[in-house]
Short mmCIF file of C-alpha atoms in Angstrom, two decimals:
data_model
loop_
_atom_site.label_atom_id
_atom_site.label_comp_id
_atom_site.label_asym_id
_atom_site.label_seq_id
_atom_site.Cartn_x
_atom_site.Cartn_y
_atom_site.Cartn_z
CA MET A 1 -27.02 -32.36 -56.22
CA LEU A 2 -30.75 -31.94 -56.58
CA GLU A 3 -31.76 -29.82 -59.53
CA ARG A 4 -33.33 -26.48 -58.84
CA VAL A 5 -36.91 -25.99 -59.95
CA LEU A 6 -36.45 -24.24 -63.32
CA PRO A 7 -33.62 -26.49 -64.58
CA TYR A 8 -35.58 -29.56 -63.47
CA ALA A 9 -38.65 -28.37 -65.41
CA LYS A 10 -36.44 -28.33 -68.51
CA THR A 11 -35.03 -31.77 -67.69
CA LEU A 12 -38.58 -33.16 -67.55
CA ALA A 13 -39.07 -31.97 -71.14
CA LYS A 14 -35.59 -32.84 -72.42
CA ASP A 15 -35.93 -36.44 -71.22
CA ILE A 16 -38.84 -37.18 -73.57
CA VAL A 17 -38.68 -34.77 -76.53
CA GLN A 18 -37.37 -35.94 -79.90
CA PRO A 19 -36.63 -33.93 -83.03
CA GLY A 20 -39.85 -33.37 -84.97
CA ASP A 21 -42.17 -33.31 -81.95
CA LEU A 22 -45.02 -30.84 -81.43
CA LEU A 23 -44.45 -28.81 -78.26
CA ILE A 24 -46.39 -26.10 -76.43
CA ASP A 25 -45.22 -23.10 -74.45
CA ALA A 26 -48.52 -22.22 -72.82
CA THR A 27 -47.15 -19.06 -71.17
CA CYS A 28 -44.67 -17.50 -73.57
CA GLY A 29 -43.50 -14.68 -71.30
CA ASN A 30 -40.16 -13.41 -72.57
CA GLY A 31 -39.53 -16.53 -74.65
CA HIS A 32 -37.04 -18.53 -72.59
CA ASP A 33 -39.04 -21.78 -72.58
CA THR A 34 -40.11 -21.20 -76.19
CA LYS A 35 -36.48 -20.98 -77.31
CA PHE A 36 -35.54 -24.01 -75.22
CA LEU A 37 -38.37 -26.08 -76.72
CA ALA A 38 -37.58 -24.93 -80.28
CA GLY A 39 -34.02 -26.14 -79.80
CA LEU A 40 -35.19 -29.54 -78.54
CA THR A 41 -37.61 -30.28 -81.36
CA GLY A 42 -35.36 -28.94 -84.12
CA SER A 43 -36.28 -27.61 -87.52
CA ASP A 44 -38.57 -30.56 -88.26
CA GLY A 45 -40.63 -29.94 -85.11
CA ARG A 46 -43.04 -27.21 -84.12
CA VAL A 47 -43.59 -25.04 -81.05
CA LEU A 48 -46.84 -23.22 -80.39
CA SER A 49 -46.16 -20.35 -78.01
CA PHE A 50 -49.11 -18.60 -76.33
CA ASP A 51 -49.44 -15.36 -74.38
CA ILE A 52 -52.26 -12.90 -73.78
CA GLN A 53 -49.93 -9.89 -73.78
CA ALA A 54 -48.63 -8.36 -77.01
CA GLN A 55 -45.49 -7.18 -75.19
CA ALA A 56 -44.65 -10.76 -74.20
CA ILE A 57 -45.04 -11.98 -77.78
CA GLU A 58 -42.86 -9.16 -79.11
CA ASN A 59 -40.17 -9.82 -76.48
CA ALA A 60 -40.19 -13.53 -77.28
CA LYS A 61 -40.09 -13.02 -81.06
CA GLU A 62 -36.99 -10.87 -80.65
CA PHE A 63 -35.38 -13.37 -78.26
CA CYS A 64 -36.13 -16.31 -80.59
CA GLU A 65 -35.50 -14.61 -83.93
CA SER A 66 -33.08 -17.30 -85.15
CA TYR A 67 -35.75 -20.05 -84.94
CA SER A 68 -38.22 -20.72 -87.75
CA ASN A 69 -40.16 -23.55 -86.07
CA ILE A 70 -42.15 -21.36 -83.65
CA GLU A 71 -45.69 -20.12 -84.09
CA PHE A 72 -46.44 -17.23 -81.72
CA ILE A 73 -50.08 -16.90 -80.75
CA LEU A 74 -51.45 -13.77 -79.11
CA GLY A 75 -54.28 -15.30 -77.13
CA SER A 76 -55.19 -17.51 -74.23
CA HIS A 77 -53.74 -20.98 -73.84
CA ALA A 78 -57.33 -22.01 -73.02
CA ASN A 79 -58.01 -21.76 -76.77
CA ILE A 80 -55.25 -24.18 -77.76
CA ASP A 81 -57.73 -26.52 -79.45
CA GLU A 82 -58.36 -23.82 -82.06
CA HIS A 83 -54.69 -24.03 -83.10
CA LEU A 84 -54.22 -27.79 -83.28
CA GLU A 85 -54.61 -29.81 -86.43
CA SER A 86 -56.85 -32.86 -86.18
CA GLY A 87 -54.88 -35.81 -84.83
CA SER A 88 -52.05 -33.68 -83.47
CA ALA A 89 -50.01 -35.41 -80.79
CA ILE A 90 -48.36 -33.03 -78.35
CA LYS A 91 -45.22 -34.44 -76.74
CA ALA A 92 -44.67 -31.78 -74.06
CA ALA A 93 -46.17 -28.55 -72.81
CA MET A 94 -44.67 -26.06 -70.39
CA PHE A 95 -46.40 -23.47 -68.20
CA ASN A 96 -44.84 -20.81 -65.99
CA LEU A 97 -47.79 -19.48 -64.03
CA GLY A 98 -47.98 -15.98 -62.60
CA TYR A 99 -47.20 -12.75 -64.39
CA LEU A 100 -44.80 -11.51 -67.06
CA PRO A 101 -41.37 -10.89 -65.49
CA LYS A 102 -40.75 -7.13 -65.46
CA GLY A 103 -44.31 -6.68 -66.75
CA ASP A 104 -47.67 -5.59 -65.38
CA LYS A 105 -48.13 -7.67 -62.21
CA SER A 106 -51.89 -7.13 -62.30
CA ILE A 107 -52.11 -9.35 -65.41
CA THR A 108 -51.71 -12.94 -64.23
CA THR A 109 -52.59 -16.44 -65.23
CA GLU A 110 -55.89 -17.57 -63.75
CA TYR A 111 -56.90 -21.03 -62.62
CA GLN A 112 -59.95 -21.25 -64.89
CA THR A 113 -57.97 -20.82 -68.11
CA THR A 114 -55.03 -22.85 -66.81
CA ILE A 115 -57.26 -25.82 -65.96
CA SER A 116 -59.06 -25.53 -69.31
CA ALA A 117 -55.71 -25.50 -71.14
CA VAL A 118 -54.42 -28.47 -69.16
CA GLU A 119 -57.54 -30.49 -70.05
CA LYS A 120 -57.29 -29.63 -73.74
CA ILE A 121 -53.56 -30.28 -73.93
CA PHE A 122 -53.94 -33.59 -72.09
CA SER A 123 -56.56 -34.77 -74.57
CA ALA A 124 -54.03 -34.19 -77.41
CA LEU A 125 -50.99 -35.40 -75.44
CA ALA A 126 -49.08 -38.38 -76.82
CA PRO A 127 -48.77 -41.40 -74.50
CA GLY A 128 -45.74 -40.72 -72.30
CA GLY A 129 -46.07 -36.99 -72.99
CA ARG A 130 -45.79 -34.45 -70.21
CA ILE A 131 -47.40 -31.21 -69.10
CA ILE A 132 -44.87 -29.35 -66.96
CA ILE A 133 -46.21 -26.54 -64.79
CA VAL A 134 -44.06 -24.20 -62.72
CA VAL A 135 -46.33 -22.76 -60.04
CA TYR A 136 -45.54 -19.28 -58.76
CA HIS A 137 -47.75 -18.63 -55.75
CA GLY A 138 -46.11 -15.63 -54.11
CA HIS A 139 -48.93 -13.25 -55.11
CA PRO A 140 -52.67 -13.31 -54.32
CA GLU A 141 -53.93 -14.72 -57.65
CA GLY A 142 -51.07 -17.24 -57.59
CA LYS A 143 -52.27 -18.61 -54.26
CA VAL A 144 -55.81 -19.01 -55.62
CA GLU A 145 -54.50 -20.66 -58.78
CA LYS A 146 -52.24 -23.00 -56.78
CA GLU A 147 -55.10 -24.21 -54.60
CA ALA A 148 -57.52 -24.74 -57.49
CA LEU A 149 -54.92 -26.50 -59.63
CA THR A 150 -53.79 -28.78 -56.79
CA GLU A 151 -57.37 -29.72 -55.98
CA PHE A 152 -58.12 -30.39 -59.65
CA LEU A 153 -55.01 -32.53 -60.23
CA ALA A 154 -55.40 -34.50 -56.99
CA GLU A 155 -58.67 -35.90 -58.39
CA TRP A 156 -57.14 -36.92 -61.74
CA PRO A 157 -57.68 -40.64 -62.46
CA GLN A 158 -54.50 -42.60 -61.74
CA LYS A 159 -55.18 -44.90 -64.70
CA GLU A 160 -54.78 -41.90 -67.05
CA ALA A 161 -51.70 -40.15 -65.67
CA GLN A 162 -49.02 -39.92 -63.06
CA ILE A 163 -48.76 -36.50 -61.43
CA LEU A 164 -45.55 -35.35 -59.79
CA GLU A 165 -45.05 -32.47 -57.36
CA TYR A 166 -41.42 -31.33 -57.10
CA ARG A 167 -40.65 -28.76 -54.45
CA TYR A 168 -38.21 -27.81 -51.74
CA ILE A 169 -40.16 -27.73 -48.50
CA ASN A 170 -37.61 -25.75 -46.47
CA GLN A 171 -37.57 -22.62 -48.65
CA ARG A 172 -39.24 -19.41 -47.56
CA ASN A 173 -41.20 -16.80 -49.46
CA ASP A 174 -43.52 -19.13 -51.37
CA ALA A 175 -40.80 -20.60 -53.58
CA PRO A 176 -42.01 -21.87 -56.96
CA TYR A 177 -42.47 -25.57 -57.52
CA ILE A 178 -43.31 -28.02 -60.32
CA LEU A 179 -46.39 -30.03 -61.11
CA CYS A 180 -45.84 -32.55 -63.92
CA ILE A 181 -48.59 -34.59 -65.54
CA GLU A 182 -47.30 -37.60 -67.46
CA LYS A 183 -49.84 -39.37 -69.64
CA ASN A 184 -49.78 -43.12 -69.16
CA SER A 185 -48.91 -45.30 -72.11
CA LYS A 186 -51.83 -47.32 -73.31
#
């Protein structure tokens, strides 16, 4: 059976992550991807988990309280470069675009900061590393973000990365889908 979107996003990370890797949860939300990533990289690895909402960070801290390899950052993923050590090699980054589940739906990710974060993460991405983006476009800002992100990624040089789109085309109601950027090995 084909994997559904959210499990497949995790498979894309699980297939490449090793214990000790540096991972990013660019949209912390309630902490589900953060906890998943912390389990993959183990106690020798590190997860940077970003969100612009204090409530999301608090929810995630509570959900991930048994993990000591997570650094929660209240701030935009567009500022990731301020939190990376020189020479850091990110193995995987995950985004779930949209708004905080059960949160204020007027606070959403925006294409400008998402694209900025993708560019900064890609520049620090290890060869073979992946940026995994789950696109939720069932709300007005989500539609704008989807279009801008798709246009941006369609122009990405093929010699630098492979970009995958994984979606079910027969689902209604603007079902979420995946965009995955895999950095080519040199």
